[in-house]
mmCIF file of C-alpha atoms in Angstrom:
data_model
loop_
_atom_site.group_PDB
_atom_site.id
_atom_site.type_symbol
_atom_site.label_atom_id
_atom_site.label_comp_id
_atom_site.label_asym_id
_atom_site.label_seq_id
_atom_site.Cartn_x
_atom_site.Cartn_y
_atom_site.Cartn_z
ATOM 1 C CA UNK A 262 20.994 -13.006 -11.530
ATOM 2 C CA UNK A 263 23.022 -15.505 -8.825
ATOM 3 C CA UNK A 264 21.088 -18.540 -7.345
ATOM 4 C CA UNK A 265 20.876 -17.250 -4.185
ATOM 5 C CA UNK A 266 19.445 -13.831 -5.320
ATOM 6 C CA UNK A 267 17.048 -15.554 -6.899
ATOM 7 C CA UNK A 268 16.043 -18.041 -4.248
ATOM 8 C CA UNK A 269 15.649 -14.867 -1.821
ATOM 9 C CA UNK A 270 13.311 -12.974 -4.452
ATOM 10 C CA UNK A 271 10.938 -16.211 -4.871
ATOM 11 C CA UNK A 272 10.818 -16.420 -1.346
ATOM 12 C CA UNK A 273 9.822 -12.558 -0.904
ATOM 13 C CA UNK A 274 7.337 -12.996 -3.796
ATOM 14 C CA UNK A 275 5.677 -15.711 -1.688
ATOM 15 C CA UNK A 276 5.028 -13.531 1.235
ATOM 16 C CA UNK A 277 1.696 -12.403 1.902
ATOM 17 C CA UNK A 278 0.957 -8.718 1.126
ATOM 18 C CA UNK A 279 -1.334 -7.215 3.693
ATOM 19 C CA UNK A 280 0.405 -8.724 6.846
ATOM 20 C CA UNK A 281 3.584 -7.372 5.754
ATOM 21 C CA UNK A 282 1.858 -3.739 4.794
ATOM 22 C CA UNK A 283 0.263 -3.788 8.075
ATOM 23 C CA UNK A 284 3.541 -4.910 10.188
ATOM 24 C CA UNK A 285 5.877 -2.609 8.445
ATOM 25 C CA UNK A 286 5.310 1.313 9.573
ATOM 26 C CA UNK A 287 6.872 2.456 6.135
ATOM 27 C CA UNK A 288 4.180 0.692 4.048
ATOM 28 C CA UNK A 289 1.409 1.274 6.474
ATOM 29 C CA UNK A 290 2.514 5.087 6.088
ATOM 30 C CA UNK A 291 2.645 4.763 2.415
ATOM 31 C CA UNK A 292 -0.820 3.334 2.345
ATOM 32 C CA UNK A 293 -1.935 6.380 4.595
ATOM 33 C CA UNK A 294 -0.551 8.998 2.228
ATOM 34 C CA UNK A 295 -1.637 7.287 -0.778
ATOM 35 C CA UNK A 296 -5.389 7.742 -1.087
ATOM 36 C CA UNK A 297 -6.949 10.807 -2.289
ATOM 37 C CA UNK A 298 -8.168 13.050 0.674
ATOM 38 C CA UNK A 299 -11.519 15.209 0.078
ATOM 39 C CA UNK A 300 -13.234 17.578 2.381
ATOM 40 C CA UNK A 301 -16.712 16.061 3.665
ATOM 41 C CA UNK A 302 -19.199 17.624 5.446
ATOM 42 C CA UNK A 303 -21.920 16.518 8.023
ATOM 43 C CA UNK A 304 -25.338 18.465 7.902
ATOM 44 C CA UNK A 305 -27.570 17.848 10.957
ATOM 45 C CA UNK A 306 -29.240 19.516 13.727
ATOM 46 C CA UNK A 307 -25.811 20.337 15.346
ATOM 47 C CA UNK A 308 -24.814 22.530 12.497
ATOM 48 C CA UNK A 309 -22.267 21.364 9.703
ATOM 49 C CA UNK A 310 -19.411 19.590 10.618
ATOM 50 C CA UNK A 311 -16.379 19.327 8.291
ATOM 51 C CA UNK A 312 -13.755 16.646 8.003
ATOM 52 C CA UNK A 313 -10.992 15.574 5.663
ATOM 53 C CA UNK A 314 -11.451 12.261 4.375
ATOM 54 C CA UNK A 315 -9.546 9.944 2.574
ATOM 55 C CA UNK A 316 -11.372 7.793 -0.231
ATOM 56 C CA UNK A 317 -11.342 4.002 -0.345
ATOM 57 C CA UNK A 318 -12.919 3.146 -3.734
ATOM 58 C CA UNK A 319 -11.373 -0.033 -4.922
ATOM 59 C CA UNK A 320 -12.129 -3.390 -3.212
ATOM 60 C CA UNK A 321 -8.205 -3.417 -2.317
ATOM 61 C CA UNK A 322 -8.522 -0.138 -0.895
ATOM 62 C CA UNK A 323 -11.601 -1.026 1.211
ATOM 63 C CA UNK A 324 -9.951 -4.131 2.447
ATOM 64 C CA UNK A 325 -6.984 -2.221 3.669
ATOM 65 C CA UNK A 326 -8.921 0.430 5.520
ATOM 66 C CA UNK A 327 -7.420 1.775 8.414
ATOM 67 C CA UNK A 328 -5.484 -1.244 9.202
ATOM 68 C CA UNK A 329 -2.019 -0.741 10.994
ATOM 69 C CA UNK A 330 -2.687 3.057 11.847
ATOM 70 C CA UNK A 331 -1.875 3.972 15.362
ATOM 71 C CA UNK A 332 -3.452 7.509 15.035
ATOM 72 C CA UNK A 333 -6.219 9.396 13.174
ATOM 73 C CA UNK A 334 -6.310 13.240 13.294
ATOM 74 C CA UNK A 335 -9.832 14.360 15.138
ATOM 75 C CA UNK A 336 -10.691 16.030 12.068
ATOM 76 C CA UNK A 337 -10.047 13.191 9.718
ATOM 77 C CA UNK A 338 -11.562 9.968 8.508
ATOM 78 C CA UNK A 339 -11.589 7.271 5.709
ATOM 79 C CA UNK A 340 -14.961 7.233 3.427
ATOM 80 C CA UNK A 341 -15.518 3.936 1.854
ATOM 81 C CA UNK A 342 -17.217 4.060 -1.446
ATOM 82 C CA UNK A 343 -19.263 1.722 -3.495
ATOM 83 C CA UNK A 344 -20.361 1.245 -7.003
ATOM 84 C CA UNK A 345 -23.732 -0.322 -5.546
ATOM 85 C CA UNK A 346 -25.751 -0.198 -2.737
ATOM 86 C CA UNK A 347 -24.467 -2.849 -0.362
ATOM 87 C CA UNK A 348 -26.916 -5.322 1.446
ATOM 88 C CA UNK A 349 -26.990 -4.966 5.424
ATOM 89 C CA UNK A 350 -25.387 -8.106 5.713
ATOM 90 C CA UNK A 351 -22.219 -6.894 4.099
ATOM 91 C CA UNK A 352 -20.060 -5.293 7.313
ATOM 92 C CA UNK A 353 -16.838 -4.170 8.202
ATOM 93 C CA UNK A 354 -14.238 -5.767 10.833
ATOM 94 C CA UNK A 355 -11.474 -4.440 12.782
ATOM 95 C CA UNK A 356 -8.644 -7.125 11.784
ATOM 96 C CA UNK A 357 -5.465 -5.693 12.372
ATOM 97 C CA UNK A 358 -6.974 -2.013 13.034
ATOM 98 C CA UNK A 359 -5.306 -0.779 16.344
ATOM 99 C CA UNK A 360 -7.422 2.414 17.238
ATOM 100 C CA UNK A 361 -11.307 2.131 18.059
ATOM 101 C CA UNK A 362 -13.498 3.682 15.713
ATOM 102 C CA UNK A 363 -16.994 4.951 15.017
ATOM 103 C CA UNK A 364 -18.503 4.007 11.520
ATOM 104 C CA UNK A 365 -21.558 5.708 9.855
ATOM 105 C CA UNK A 366 -23.427 3.686 7.286
ATOM 106 C CA UNK A 367 -24.676 6.306 4.388
ATOM 107 C CA UNK A 368 -27.383 5.468 2.135
ATOM 108 C CA UNK A 369 -28.134 6.352 -1.595
ATOM 109 C CA UNK A 370 -29.343 9.862 -0.949
ATOM 110 C CA UNK A 371 -26.413 10.550 1.551
ATOM 111 C CA UNK A 372 -28.305 10.075 4.719
ATOM 112 C CA UNK A 373 -26.890 8.374 7.788
ATOM 113 C CA UNK A 374 -28.804 5.177 8.351
ATOM 114 C CA UNK A 375 -26.968 3.729 11.160
ATOM 115 C CA UNK A 376 -23.941 4.231 13.519
ATOM 116 C CA UNK A 377 -21.965 2.054 15.473
ATOM 117 C CA UNK A 378 -18.757 1.683 17.630
ATOM 118 C CA UNK A 379 -16.224 -0.638 16.744
ATOM 119 C CA UNK A 380 -13.116 -1.761 19.061
ATOM 120 C CA UNK A 381 -10.053 -3.081 17.506
ATOM 121 C CA UNK A 382 -9.649 -6.923 17.406
ATOM 122 C CA UNK A 383 -6.675 -8.241 19.079
ATOM 123 C CA UNK A 384 -7.026 -11.646 17.047
ATOM 124 C CA UNK A 385 -4.174 -12.678 14.992
ATOM 125 C CA UNK A 386 -6.938 -14.537 13.068
ATOM 126 C CA UNK A 387 -9.262 -12.698 10.674
ATOM 127 C CA UNK A 388 -11.880 -14.973 11.212
ATOM 128 C CA UNK A 389 -12.092 -14.412 15.079
ATOM 129 C CA UNK A 390 -12.827 -10.828 14.847
ATOM 130 C CA UNK A 391 -16.454 -9.560 14.877
ATOM 131 C CA UNK A 392 -18.082 -7.979 11.914
ATOM 132 C CA UNK A 393 -20.130 -4.902 12.454
ATOM 133 C CA UNK A 394 -23.320 -4.656 10.252
ATOM 134 C CA UNK A 395 -25.889 -1.974 9.814
ATOM 135 C CA UNK A 396 -29.671 -2.002 10.350
ATOM 136 C CA UNK A 397 -30.245 -0.848 6.733
ATOM 137 C CA UNK A 398 -28.404 -1.408 3.277
ATOM 138 C CA UNK A 399 -25.962 1.465 2.643
ATOM 139 C CA UNK A 400 -24.105 2.812 -0.486
ATOM 140 C CA UNK A 401 -21.013 4.394 1.543
ATOM 141 C CA UNK A 402 -19.431 4.194 5.323
ATOM 142 C CA UNK A 403 -17.735 6.874 7.062
ATOM 143 C CA UNK A 404 -15.179 5.613 9.822
ATOM 144 C CA UNK A 405 -13.690 8.362 12.317
ATOM 145 C CA UNK A 406 -12.058 8.447 15.602
ATOM 146 C CA UNK A 407 -14.413 6.559 18.297
ATOM 147 C CA UNK A 408 -16.434 9.293 20.128
ATOM 148 C CA UNK A 409 -16.359 12.138 17.330
ATOM 149 C CA UNK A 410 -19.907 11.486 16.082
ATOM 150 C CA UNK A 411 -21.042 11.958 19.765
ATOM 151 C CA UNK A 412 -18.799 14.627 20.532
ATOM 152 C CA UNK A 413 -20.344 16.649 17.599
ATOM 153 C CA UNK A 414 -23.938 15.765 17.820
ATOM 154 C CA UNK A 415 -23.866 13.621 14.459
ATOM 155 C CA UNK A 416 -26.690 11.286 14.489
ATOM 156 C CA UNK A 417 -28.906 8.849 12.368
ATOM 157 C CA UNK A 418 -30.874 11.074 9.727
ATOM 158 C CA UNK A 419 -27.954 13.490 9.222
ATOM 159 C CA UNK A 420 -26.768 13.961 5.791
ATOM 160 C CA UNK A 421 -23.158 13.726 4.489
ATOM 161 C CA UNK A 422 -21.771 15.381 1.326
ATOM 162 C CA UNK A 423 -18.554 15.365 -0.350
ATOM 163 C CA UNK A 424 -17.282 16.270 -3.932
ATOM 164 C CA UNK A 425 -18.448 14.310 -6.609
ATOM 165 C CA UNK A 426 -21.652 12.849 -4.558
ATOM 166 C CA UNK A 427 -23.904 14.949 -6.264
ATOM 167 C CA UNK A 428 -24.597 17.670 -3.452
ATOM 168 C CA UNK A 429 -28.344 16.871 -2.846
ATOM 169 C CA UNK A 430 -27.700 16.486 0.847
ATOM 170 C CA UNK A 431 -25.820 20.302 1.081
ATOM 171 C CA UNK A 432 -28.414 21.766 -1.050
ATOM 172 C CA UNK A 433 -31.155 20.627 1.101
ATOM 173 C CA UNK A 434 -29.182 21.443 4.444
ATOM 174 C CA UNK A 435 -28.630 24.926 3.347
ATOM 175 C CA UNK A 436 -32.113 25.716 2.154
ATOM 176 C CA UNK A 437 -33.598 24.464 5.523
ATOM 177 C CA UNK A 438 -31.487 26.430 7.831
#
């Protein structure tokens, strides 16, 4: 390897990965299509509402979230899954997120415990972006386009089910009506 190429590769390896991914559409699109997609259903008084969501399970996937996305289909979202219940002091931010979102915080039983609206953060510094925290501990969080929950009558207390969650919500909702 020649010295110029070696210096170039060394310099590239020193660049922060997330800013590069968020600023280069090719990498942002790779993130969008790389995560597994599953059907998700919200069961509530308004009836079942089905979405197709991307699963963010690892710390890196959750940190990336929907950063750099210019749009999100109306029937889509991202489900953030955790191995343990998260305290209400742990929240979400909109650093490098370009579209307004709603977030539903979901407890161990699959019930929505809080819903919040989040606006994009225009700051180039992550520490200047506000953190959105729920009023209760949560085990998962669902992000969708801003206004989707309200438009479809999705509210606190509704139950959310997806493949692999145990399905308790879907069974209870199906039996009740």
